[in-house]
Amino acid sequence: MMKNETAAVILAAGEGTRMNSNYPKILHKLGAKPLLGYVIDNVHAVGIKKIFVITGFKSKLVKEHVGTDAKCIEQKKLLGTADAVWQIRNEAVFKNRDARLLVIYGDTPLVSSVTIKRLVEQNLNSEAAVTLLTVRIKDPSGYGRIIRNERGEILKIIEEQEANVYERATEEVNVGVYIFKSAELFKAIKQIKPDNKKKEYYLTDVVEIMRRNNSTIDSVETDDADEILGINSRFGLVRAYKIFRNRVIKKIVESGVTVLDPETTFIDENVQIGKETIIYPFTVIERDVVIGGDCSIGPFCRIRSGCRISDDVIVGNFVELNRTQVAGFTRIKHQSYLGDTIVGEKVNIGAGTIVANYDGKNKHKTFIDKNAFIGSGTILVAPVKIGSRAVTGAGAVVPKNKNVPAGTIVVGIPAKKLNKKKR
Ligand code: UD1
Ligand code: MG
């Protein structure tokens, strides 16, 4: 076994009463992914492979979501954060007395992997019994306060309900991310008493206990106050999503894309957009989308997961694209829906074109070859192929499997070939 093996535990047993929800708080989503998903991904990104998730409220449901990403362990009674960590004490990895344990709460998705990495690295260098993450905020209410002596050494963390007026005025607070020497942690947890107003076993009490045991207590401070945002209510979720969106958009803008109004633009993780593309207001781009350079996207459009758009494409107002590929120089400028469609180069999709890709049971594919001209209000019933340079008249309905050969003009309902005329 490696000397400095590091495992992680994510605490996610709580109900999240203030969410007023039928589902556990940590399964609520920021964009496409639940809060817990962000925390798991961030821990993975640091390079920690052994991850435990403590479940409690709707344990089965949480377990289903976690899948093979981590090992779920149920905390039968929610006796507090220290009791939650205690559930994993007998896991094989802790037979290695030097194993480290990263503890992080499932309701803090905005703590970045960069910050977690800083914490882990500092702990490996300092050899402290614990390195904890802190932040200074103007309004510390609701958080545990970090109490230091005049030499700046950490004495304890005091939870708000237990704090006196002086302690409450402390602006440095506990983010809820810590890395411990596991052997010292479990030894300290044994000494915790639930002698507080909530009658819970507070993990934060280990700091004072470790201090008493003459162990080294170390800390890392982040200057990004957004990272601490623990989500405790539905409104907290809204605030967190805004911060998350801003982070994503900032990265995209810095890479050479114009986003005219970040306030009304929703872009998920795992989206790539090429240089000089302009995103107009009220645009929604879901995860796993690639858009080329020099495109014009929106306003008021939705590009859903799985879409691939090449360079120099215009996707205009009230257009929805779903699992669709669009080749270069194609125009889809007004009020259209294309699903499961592959569109070639230099195609013009007229206003109001609809691809009927779902027959009530299955989804089918549509191919529109290069230089085709789809007239306004055309309905293409999938599966169907439109050849290159083919034309459909305004309001045409092309039935399924009635492929339109290259260069042919079709009109009407159902669409029929027009006078053998070629384009
Ligand atoms: C906790 C910290 C506080 C810190 C804040 C940061 C403690 C005692 N306090 O307070 O110092 O400033 O987070 O957000 O740790 N959980 C379990 N089992 C339990 C109890 C809780 O799994 O028995 C889980 C919850 O689901 C949650 C996490 O632990 O994900 C934190 O618990 P929560 O009740 O939200 O603690 P806070 O009051 O936010
Ligand atoms: Mg909390």
Short mmCIF file of C-alpha atoms and ligand atoms in Angstrom, two decimals:
data_model
loop_
_atom_site.label_atom_id
_atom_site.label_comp_id
_atom_site.label_asym_id
_atom_site.label_seq_id
_atom_site.Cartn_x
_atom_site.Cartn_y
_atom_site.Cartn_z
CA MET A 1 0.00 0.00 0.00
CA MET A 2 1.14 3.53 -0.78
CA LYS A 3 2.34 5.47 2.22
CA ASN A 4 0.17 8.51 1.69
CA GLU A 5 -2.96 6.85 0.43
CA THR A 6 -5.87 9.31 0.42
CA ALA A 7 -9.56 8.44 0.57
CA ALA A 8 -12.52 10.82 0.62
CA VAL A 9 -15.87 10.82 2.33
CA ILE A 10 -18.81 12.92 1.19
CA LEU A 11 -21.50 13.52 3.80
CA ALA A 12 -24.91 13.31 2.23
CA ALA A 13 -27.26 11.72 4.76
CA GLY A 14 -29.28 14.81 5.62
CA GLU A 15 -32.79 15.49 4.36
CA GLY A 16 -32.29 19.19 3.74
CA THR A 17 -35.54 20.16 5.48
CA ARG A 18 -35.40 23.77 4.29
CA MET A 19 -35.58 22.64 0.66
CA ASN A 20 -39.17 21.58 1.37
CA SER A 21 -38.72 18.76 -1.12
CA ASN A 22 -39.66 15.12 -1.63
CA TYR A 23 -36.09 14.43 -2.68
CA PRO A 24 -32.81 14.61 -0.78
CA LYS A 25 -31.20 18.03 -1.06
CA ILE A 26 -28.03 16.72 -2.67
CA LEU A 27 -29.99 15.28 -5.61
CA HIS A 28 -31.28 18.70 -6.62
CA LYS A 29 -29.60 19.89 -9.78
CA LEU A 30 -27.41 22.79 -10.84
CA GLY A 31 -28.02 22.67 -14.57
CA ALA A 32 -27.80 19.06 -15.68
CA LYS A 33 -26.07 17.52 -12.67
CA PRO A 34 -27.10 16.98 -9.05
CA LEU A 35 -25.16 18.77 -6.30
CA LEU A 36 -23.64 15.47 -5.19
CA GLY A 37 -22.41 14.86 -8.77
CA TYR A 38 -20.33 18.05 -8.66
CA VAL A 39 -18.76 17.10 -5.36
CA ILE A 40 -17.93 13.58 -6.59
CA ASP A 41 -16.46 14.92 -9.85
CA ASN A 42 -14.36 17.50 -7.98
CA VAL A 43 -12.96 14.85 -5.68
CA HIS A 44 -12.18 12.64 -8.69
CA ALA A 45 -10.47 15.58 -10.40
CA VAL A 46 -8.05 15.83 -7.47
CA GLY A 47 -7.02 12.24 -8.19
CA ILE A 48 -8.67 10.55 -5.22
CA LYS A 49 -10.08 7.21 -6.30
CA LYS A 50 -11.45 5.75 -3.09
CA ILE A 51 -14.62 7.70 -2.36
CA PHE A 52 -17.31 6.97 0.23
CA VAL A 53 -20.71 8.64 0.29
CA ILE A 54 -22.65 8.65 3.55
CA THR A 55 -26.33 8.24 2.82
CA GLY A 56 -29.35 8.42 5.13
CA PHE A 57 -32.48 10.17 3.90
CA LYS A 58 -33.80 8.22 0.86
CA SER A 59 -30.64 6.16 0.91
CA LYS A 60 -31.70 3.90 -1.97
CA LEU A 61 -32.36 6.77 -4.31
CA VAL A 62 -29.00 8.40 -3.54
CA LYS A 63 -27.28 5.05 -4.07
CA GLU A 64 -28.87 4.71 -7.50
CA HIS A 65 -27.54 8.11 -8.49
CA VAL A 66 -24.05 7.42 -7.22
CA GLY A 67 -23.79 4.13 -9.11
CA THR A 68 -20.23 2.94 -9.41
CA ASP A 69 -18.67 6.38 -8.82
CA ALA A 70 -18.32 5.78 -5.08
CA LYS A 71 -19.17 3.36 -2.29
CA CYS A 72 -22.33 4.27 -0.38
CA ILE A 73 -22.56 3.60 3.32
CA GLU A 74 -25.75 4.21 5.22
CA GLN A 75 -25.89 6.21 8.44
CA LYS A 76 -28.96 4.77 10.15
CA LYS A 77 -29.53 7.63 12.60
CA LEU A 78 -28.47 11.16 11.77
CA LEU A 79 -26.49 11.90 14.91
CA GLY A 80 -24.29 14.58 13.40
CA THR A 81 -21.37 15.11 11.04
CA ALA A 82 -18.84 13.30 13.28
CA ASP A 83 -21.13 10.28 13.54
CA ALA A 84 -21.43 10.30 9.74
CA VAL A 85 -17.65 10.09 9.30
CA TRP A 86 -17.48 7.41 12.03
CA GLN A 87 -19.47 5.05 9.75
CA ILE A 88 -16.41 4.35 7.60
CA ARG A 89 -13.89 3.67 10.39
CA ASN A 90 -13.65 -0.07 9.60
CA GLU A 91 -12.99 0.31 5.88
CA ALA A 92 -9.90 -1.53 4.66
CA VAL A 93 -8.05 1.61 3.52
CA PHE A 94 -7.69 2.79 7.14
CA LYS A 95 -5.69 -0.30 8.10
CA ASN A 96 -2.90 1.83 6.67
CA ARG A 97 -2.22 4.10 9.64
CA ASP A 98 -0.83 6.78 7.34
CA ALA A 99 -3.94 6.98 5.15
CA ARG A 100 -5.40 10.47 4.80
CA LEU A 101 -9.10 11.23 4.67
CA LEU A 102 -10.65 14.15 2.85
CA VAL A 103 -14.02 15.07 4.34
CA ILE A 104 -16.38 17.20 2.29
CA TYR A 105 -20.09 17.96 2.57
CA GLY A 106 -22.45 16.98 -0.23
CA ASP A 107 -24.19 20.37 -0.19
CA THR A 108 -21.14 22.46 -1.18
CA PRO A 109 -20.78 21.94 -4.94
CA LEU A 110 -18.95 25.22 -5.57
CA VAL A 111 -15.73 24.33 -3.78
CA SER A 112 -13.46 23.89 -6.79
CA SER A 113 -11.14 20.98 -7.42
CA VAL A 114 -8.26 23.50 -7.56
CA THR A 115 -8.97 24.53 -3.98
CA ILE A 116 -9.35 20.94 -2.81
CA LYS A 117 -6.01 20.13 -4.44
CA ARG A 118 -4.33 23.02 -2.62
CA LEU A 119 -5.67 21.66 0.67
CA VAL A 120 -4.49 18.10 -0.03
CA GLU A 121 -1.03 19.23 -1.13
CA GLN A 122 -0.54 21.49 1.87
CA ASN A 123 -1.49 18.63 4.18
CA LEU A 124 0.97 16.26 2.57
CA ASN A 125 3.72 18.86 3.00
CA SER A 126 2.85 20.01 6.51
CA GLU A 127 2.13 16.55 7.97
CA ALA A 128 -0.55 18.19 10.14
CA ALA A 129 -3.23 16.05 11.80
CA VAL A 130 -5.77 18.21 10.02
CA THR A 131 -5.70 20.89 7.35
CA LEU A 132 -9.01 22.69 7.07
CA LEU A 133 -10.41 25.13 4.54
CA THR A 134 -11.52 28.58 5.69
CA VAL A 135 -12.81 31.75 4.10
CA ARG A 136 -13.46 35.27 5.40
CA ILE A 137 -16.94 36.59 4.70
CA LYS A 138 -18.74 39.78 5.75
CA ASP A 139 -21.83 37.92 6.90
CA PRO A 140 -20.69 34.74 8.64
CA SER A 141 -24.13 33.81 9.97
CA GLY A 142 -24.99 30.15 9.77
CA TYR A 143 -21.39 28.94 9.57
CA GLY A 144 -18.99 27.54 12.16
CA ARG A 145 -16.48 30.25 13.24
CA ILE A 146 -12.72 29.69 13.29
CA ILE A 147 -11.33 30.77 16.66
CA ARG A 148 -7.60 31.60 16.77
CA ASN A 149 -5.30 32.79 19.56
CA GLU A 150 -3.18 35.93 19.38
CA ARG A 151 -0.44 33.96 17.62
CA GLY A 152 -2.94 33.05 14.89
CA GLU A 153 -3.07 29.36 15.86
CA ILE A 154 -6.45 27.68 15.49
CA LEU A 155 -7.96 26.82 18.88
CA LYS A 156 -11.35 25.50 17.82
CA ILE A 157 -14.33 25.77 15.53
CA ILE A 158 -17.44 26.97 17.25
CA GLU A 159 -20.86 26.43 15.72
CA GLU A 160 -23.09 29.50 15.58
CA GLN A 161 -25.59 28.29 18.16
CA GLU A 162 -22.83 27.68 20.71
CA ALA A 163 -20.88 30.88 20.02
CA ASN A 164 -20.77 33.91 22.33
CA VAL A 165 -21.10 37.45 20.92
CA TYR A 166 -17.34 37.85 20.43
CA GLU A 167 -17.01 34.53 18.68
CA ARG A 168 -20.00 35.33 16.48
CA ALA A 169 -18.26 38.48 15.23
CA THR A 170 -15.46 36.35 13.73
CA GLU A 171 -15.48 36.67 9.97
CA GLU A 172 -13.34 33.61 9.29
CA VAL A 173 -15.56 30.56 8.88
CA ASN A 174 -15.40 26.83 8.31
CA VAL A 175 -16.12 25.84 4.69
CA GLY A 176 -16.63 22.19 5.65
CA VAL A 177 -13.73 20.66 3.72
CA TYR A 178 -10.94 19.06 5.70
CA ILE A 179 -8.13 16.61 5.22
CA PHE A 180 -7.14 14.46 8.18
CA LYS A 181 -4.61 11.88 9.15
CA SER A 182 -7.23 9.17 9.47
CA ALA A 183 -5.80 7.47 12.56
CA GLU A 184 -5.78 10.75 14.50
CA LEU A 185 -9.25 11.64 13.25
CA PHE A 186 -10.91 8.43 14.45
CA LYS A 187 -9.09 8.72 17.78
CA ALA A 188 -10.45 12.25 18.21
CA ILE A 189 -14.00 11.37 17.11
CA LYS A 190 -14.15 8.82 19.94
CA GLN A 191 -13.72 11.69 22.39
CA ILE A 192 -16.53 13.89 21.01
CA LYS A 193 -19.58 14.43 23.21
CA PRO A 194 -22.95 15.64 21.92
CA ASP A 195 -23.05 18.37 24.58
CA ASN A 196 -24.47 21.12 22.41
CA LYS A 197 -27.89 22.60 21.70
CA LYS A 198 -28.61 20.21 18.82
CA LYS A 199 -27.36 17.18 20.82
CA GLU A 200 -25.32 16.15 17.78
CA TYR A 201 -21.81 14.78 17.37
CA TYR A 202 -20.14 17.73 15.66
CA LEU A 203 -17.16 16.90 13.46
CA THR A 204 -15.96 20.44 14.09
CA ASP A 205 -15.26 19.49 17.73
CA VAL A 206 -12.30 17.35 16.65
CA VAL A 207 -10.25 20.51 16.18
CA GLU A 208 -10.33 21.43 19.86
CA ILE A 209 -9.70 17.80 20.82
CA MET A 210 -6.69 17.54 18.50
CA ARG A 211 -5.34 20.77 19.95
CA ARG A 212 -5.63 19.26 23.41
CA ASN A 213 -3.77 16.15 22.14
CA ASN A 214 -0.97 18.47 20.90
CA SER A 215 -1.59 17.58 17.25
CA THR A 216 -0.78 20.10 14.54
CA ILE A 217 -3.74 22.00 13.12
CA ASP A 218 -3.24 23.71 9.84
CA SER A 219 -5.45 25.67 7.47
CA VAL A 220 -5.79 26.93 3.92
CA GLU A 221 -7.76 30.09 3.20
CA THR A 222 -9.60 30.59 -0.07
CA ASP A 223 -10.30 34.15 -1.19
CA ASP A 224 -13.27 33.11 -3.32
CA ALA A 225 -16.22 33.65 -1.00
CA ASP A 226 -18.51 31.93 -3.52
CA GLU A 227 -16.92 28.60 -2.73
CA ILE A 228 -18.50 28.41 0.68
CA LEU A 229 -22.03 28.65 -0.53
CA GLY A 230 -23.61 25.62 1.12
CA ILE A 231 -27.02 25.02 -0.36
CA ASN A 232 -29.60 24.96 2.40
CA SER A 233 -32.73 26.22 0.64
CA ARG A 234 -34.26 26.42 -2.82
CA PHE A 235 -33.21 30.02 -3.03
CA GLY A 236 -29.67 28.93 -2.17
CA LEU A 237 -29.87 26.64 -5.19
CA VAL A 238 -30.82 29.57 -7.41
CA ARG A 239 -27.88 31.65 -6.08
CA ALA A 240 -25.47 28.75 -6.56
CA TYR A 241 -26.66 28.16 -10.12
CA LYS A 242 -26.04 31.80 -10.94
CA ILE A 243 -22.48 31.61 -9.64
CA PHE A 244 -21.93 28.34 -11.48
CA ARG A 245 -23.25 29.80 -14.75
CA ASN A 246 -21.04 32.85 -14.42
CA ARG A 247 -17.98 30.64 -13.97
CA VAL A 248 -18.83 28.64 -17.10
CA ILE A 249 -19.57 31.73 -19.20
CA LYS A 250 -16.43 33.53 -17.99
CA LYS A 251 -14.29 30.65 -19.25
CA ILE A 252 -16.08 30.58 -22.59
CA VAL A 253 -15.83 34.35 -23.07
CA GLU A 254 -12.13 34.33 -22.18
CA SER A 255 -11.58 31.70 -24.88
CA GLY A 256 -12.76 34.12 -27.59
CA VAL A 257 -16.55 33.86 -27.71
CA THR A 258 -18.94 36.82 -27.37
CA VAL A 259 -21.82 36.26 -24.97
CA LEU A 260 -23.93 39.40 -25.24
CA ASP A 261 -25.95 38.92 -22.08
CA PRO A 262 -24.59 36.44 -19.53
CA GLU A 263 -27.60 37.18 -17.31
CA THR A 264 -29.99 35.46 -19.73
CA THR A 265 -27.62 32.89 -21.20
CA PHE A 266 -27.51 29.35 -19.81
CA ILE A 267 -24.53 27.24 -20.79
CA ASP A 268 -23.80 23.94 -19.11
CA GLU A 269 -20.53 22.19 -18.38
CA ASN A 270 -18.79 20.28 -21.20
CA VAL A 271 -19.71 22.76 -23.90
CA GLN A 272 -17.11 23.85 -26.46
CA ILE A 273 -17.59 26.95 -28.57
CA GLY A 274 -15.17 28.21 -31.23
CA LYS A 275 -13.70 31.69 -31.56
CA GLU A 276 -15.72 34.65 -32.86
CA THR A 277 -19.03 32.93 -32.32
CA ILE A 278 -21.68 35.28 -30.94
CA ILE A 279 -24.27 34.06 -28.48
CA TYR A 280 -27.34 36.32 -28.38
CA PRO A 281 -29.56 36.69 -25.27
CA PHE A 282 -31.96 34.07 -23.94
CA THR A 283 -30.01 31.13 -25.27
CA VAL A 284 -29.84 27.74 -23.57
CA ILE A 285 -26.98 25.39 -24.44
CA GLU A 286 -27.06 22.07 -22.63
CA ARG A 287 -24.13 19.84 -21.69
CA ASP A 288 -22.12 17.92 -24.28
CA VAL A 289 -22.54 20.36 -27.16
CA VAL A 290 -19.84 21.46 -29.59
CA ILE A 291 -20.25 24.65 -31.62
CA GLY A 292 -17.70 25.86 -34.15
CA GLY A 293 -16.26 29.31 -34.73
CA ASP A 294 -17.87 32.32 -36.47
CA CYS A 295 -21.38 31.10 -35.68
CA SER A 296 -24.35 33.20 -34.67
CA ILE A 297 -26.54 31.57 -32.02
CA GLY A 298 -29.88 32.90 -30.76
CA PRO A 299 -31.58 34.96 -29.49
CA PHE A 300 -34.13 32.65 -27.84
CA CYS A 301 -32.80 29.29 -28.92
CA ARG A 302 -32.14 25.97 -27.26
CA ILE A 303 -29.34 23.65 -28.27
CA ARG A 304 -29.68 20.35 -26.47
CA SER A 305 -27.22 17.66 -25.46
CA GLY A 306 -25.43 15.81 -28.22
CA CYS A 307 -25.55 18.58 -30.87
CA ARG A 308 -22.53 19.24 -33.08
CA ILE A 309 -22.47 22.48 -35.05
CA SER A 310 -19.66 23.33 -37.47
CA ASP A 311 -18.14 26.73 -38.32
CA ASP A 312 -20.09 29.61 -39.84
CA VAL A 313 -23.57 28.39 -38.98
CA ILE A 314 -26.53 30.60 -38.06
CA VAL A 315 -29.04 29.24 -35.54
CA GLY A 316 -31.61 31.98 -35.07
CA ASN A 317 -34.56 32.79 -32.87
CA PHE A 318 -36.92 30.15 -31.48
CA VAL A 319 -34.92 27.26 -32.87
CA GLU A 320 -34.55 24.00 -30.92
CA LEU A 321 -31.89 21.48 -31.93
CA ASN A 322 -31.70 18.05 -30.31
CA ARG A 323 -29.00 15.41 -31.01
CA THR A 324 -28.45 17.15 -34.32
CA GLN A 325 -25.37 17.73 -36.47
CA VAL A 326 -25.10 20.79 -38.64
CA ALA A 327 -22.33 21.24 -41.20
CA GLY A 328 -20.72 24.58 -42.11
CA PHE A 329 -22.47 27.61 -43.67
CA THR A 330 -25.95 26.25 -42.99
CA ARG A 331 -28.76 28.61 -41.94
CA ILE A 332 -31.55 27.70 -39.52
CA LYS A 333 -32.79 31.14 -38.80
CA HIS A 334 -36.35 31.05 -37.50
CA GLN A 335 -38.79 28.93 -35.44
CA SER A 336 -37.62 25.40 -36.23
CA TYR A 337 -37.24 22.07 -34.49
CA LEU A 338 -34.66 19.56 -35.68
CA GLY A 339 -34.20 16.33 -33.71
CA ASP A 340 -31.91 13.39 -34.58
CA THR A 341 -31.06 15.16 -37.81
CA ILE A 342 -27.87 15.36 -39.84
CA VAL A 343 -27.69 18.49 -41.94
CA GLY A 344 -25.07 18.98 -44.65
CA GLU A 345 -23.20 22.11 -45.72
CA LYS A 346 -24.86 25.24 -47.08
CA VAL A 347 -28.38 24.06 -46.38
CA ASN A 348 -31.18 26.56 -45.88
CA ILE A 349 -33.80 25.50 -43.37
CA GLY A 350 -36.86 27.71 -43.91
CA ALA A 351 -38.82 29.36 -41.11
CA GLY A 352 -40.99 26.96 -39.16
CA THR A 353 -39.46 23.71 -40.43
CA ILE A 354 -40.25 20.78 -38.16
CA VAL A 355 -38.64 17.35 -38.08
CA ALA A 356 -41.13 14.82 -36.67
CA ASN A 357 -38.52 12.47 -35.25
CA TYR A 358 -40.68 10.64 -32.71
CA ASP A 359 -43.51 8.34 -33.73
CA GLY A 360 -44.76 7.73 -30.20
CA LYS A 361 -42.51 4.72 -29.74
CA ASN A 362 -39.17 5.30 -31.40
CA LYS A 363 -36.99 8.15 -32.53
CA HIS A 364 -35.85 8.17 -36.14
CA LYS A 365 -33.14 9.90 -38.11
CA THR A 366 -33.41 12.53 -40.83
CA PHE A 367 -30.69 13.38 -43.34
CA ILE A 368 -30.64 16.66 -45.23
CA ASP A 369 -27.83 16.70 -47.75
CA LYS A 370 -25.69 19.68 -48.78
CA ASN A 371 -27.19 22.67 -50.59
CA ALA A 372 -30.76 21.48 -49.97
CA PHE A 373 -33.43 24.16 -49.60
CA ILE A 374 -36.20 23.35 -47.13
CA GLY A 375 -39.20 25.62 -47.69
CA SER A 376 -40.92 27.48 -44.87
CA GLY A 377 -43.24 25.37 -42.78
CA THR A 378 -42.01 22.01 -44.14
CA ILE A 379 -42.65 18.95 -42.00
CA LEU A 380 -40.19 16.09 -42.46
CA VAL A 381 -41.51 12.84 -40.99
CA ALA A 382 -38.55 10.69 -39.96
CA PRO A 383 -36.96 8.48 -41.08
CA VAL A 384 -36.40 10.38 -44.29
CA LYS A 385 -33.60 11.63 -46.54
CA ILE A 386 -33.51 14.85 -48.52
CA GLY A 387 -30.90 14.73 -51.28
CA SER A 388 -28.39 17.43 -52.11
CA ARG A 389 -29.81 20.52 -53.86
CA ALA A 390 -33.35 19.15 -53.36
CA VAL A 391 -36.13 21.65 -52.60
CA THR A 392 -39.31 21.33 -50.57
CA GLY A 393 -42.11 23.84 -51.16
CA ALA A 394 -43.61 25.97 -48.41
CA GLY A 395 -45.86 23.89 -46.17
CA ALA A 396 -44.80 20.55 -47.70
CA VAL A 397 -45.20 17.39 -45.63
CA VAL A 398 -42.62 14.76 -46.59
CA PRO A 399 -43.85 11.35 -45.31
CA LYS A 400 -41.50 8.86 -43.72
CA ASN A 401 -39.28 6.85 -46.06
CA LYS A 402 -40.39 9.00 -49.04
CA ASN A 403 -36.84 10.08 -49.69
CA VAL A 404 -36.41 13.08 -51.94
CA PRO A 405 -33.69 12.43 -54.55
CA ALA A 406 -30.90 14.93 -55.17
CA GLY A 407 -31.92 18.00 -57.14
CA THR A 408 -35.67 17.22 -57.00
CA ILE A 409 -38.41 19.69 -56.07
CA VAL A 410 -41.34 18.38 -54.01
CA VAL A 411 -44.47 20.25 -52.88
CA GLY A 412 -47.78 19.69 -51.10
CA ILE A 413 -49.26 17.26 -48.61
CA PRO A 414 -48.08 14.56 -48.97
CA ALA A 415 -45.16 16.05 -50.86
CA LYS A 416 -45.03 15.12 -54.54
CA LYS A 417 -42.45 15.74 -57.21
CA LEU A 418 -43.07 18.93 -59.17
CA ASN A 419 -43.06 18.59 -63.02
CA LYS A 420 -39.83 16.65 -63.03
CA LYS A 421 -38.20 20.06 -62.74
CA LYS A 422 -34.59 19.90 -61.57
CA ARG A 423 -32.81 22.53 -59.63
C1 UD1 B 1 -21.58 22.49 8.81
C2 UD1 B 1 -20.43 22.71 9.80
C3 UD1 B 1 -20.12 24.21 9.89
C4 UD1 B 1 -19.76 24.73 8.50
C5 UD1 B 1 -20.89 24.42 7.50
C6 UD1 B 1 -20.44 24.75 6.10
C7 UD1 B 1 -20.60 20.92 11.47
C8 UD1 B 1 -21.03 20.56 12.83
N1 UD1 B 1 -20.80 22.19 11.12
O1 UD1 B 1 -22.75 23.10 9.31
O2 UD1 B 1 -19.03 24.43 10.78
O3 UD1 B 1 -19.55 26.14 8.58
O4 UD1 B 1 -21.22 23.02 7.52
O5 UD1 B 1 -21.48 24.53 5.18
O6 UD1 B 1 -20.10 20.07 10.76
N2 UD1 B 1 -24.85 15.14 7.52
C9 UD1 B 1 -24.82 13.76 7.56
N3 UD1 B 1 -25.18 13.13 8.71
C10 UD1 B 1 -25.53 13.81 9.84
C11 UD1 B 1 -25.56 15.23 9.79
C12 UD1 B 1 -25.21 15.86 8.61
O7 UD1 B 1 -24.50 13.11 6.57
O8 UD1 B 1 -25.84 13.15 10.86
C13 UD1 B 1 -24.47 15.81 6.26
C14 UD1 B 1 -25.57 16.69 5.69
O9 UD1 B 1 -26.37 15.96 4.79
C15 UD1 B 1 -24.78 17.79 4.96
C16 UD1 B 1 -23.47 17.85 5.74
O10 UD1 B 1 -23.40 16.67 6.51
O11 UD1 B 1 -24.50 17.46 3.62
C17 UD1 B 1 -23.39 19.08 6.65
O12 UD1 B 1 -24.47 19.06 7.56
P1 UD1 B 1 -25.34 20.36 7.81
O13 UD1 B 1 -26.43 20.00 8.76
O14 UD1 B 1 -25.70 21.00 6.53
O15 UD1 B 1 -24.27 21.26 8.62
P2 UD1 B 1 -24.23 22.83 8.70
O16 UD1 B 1 -25.20 23.28 9.73
O17 UD1 B 1 -24.35 23.39 7.34
MG MG B 2 -25.10 22.76 5.38
#
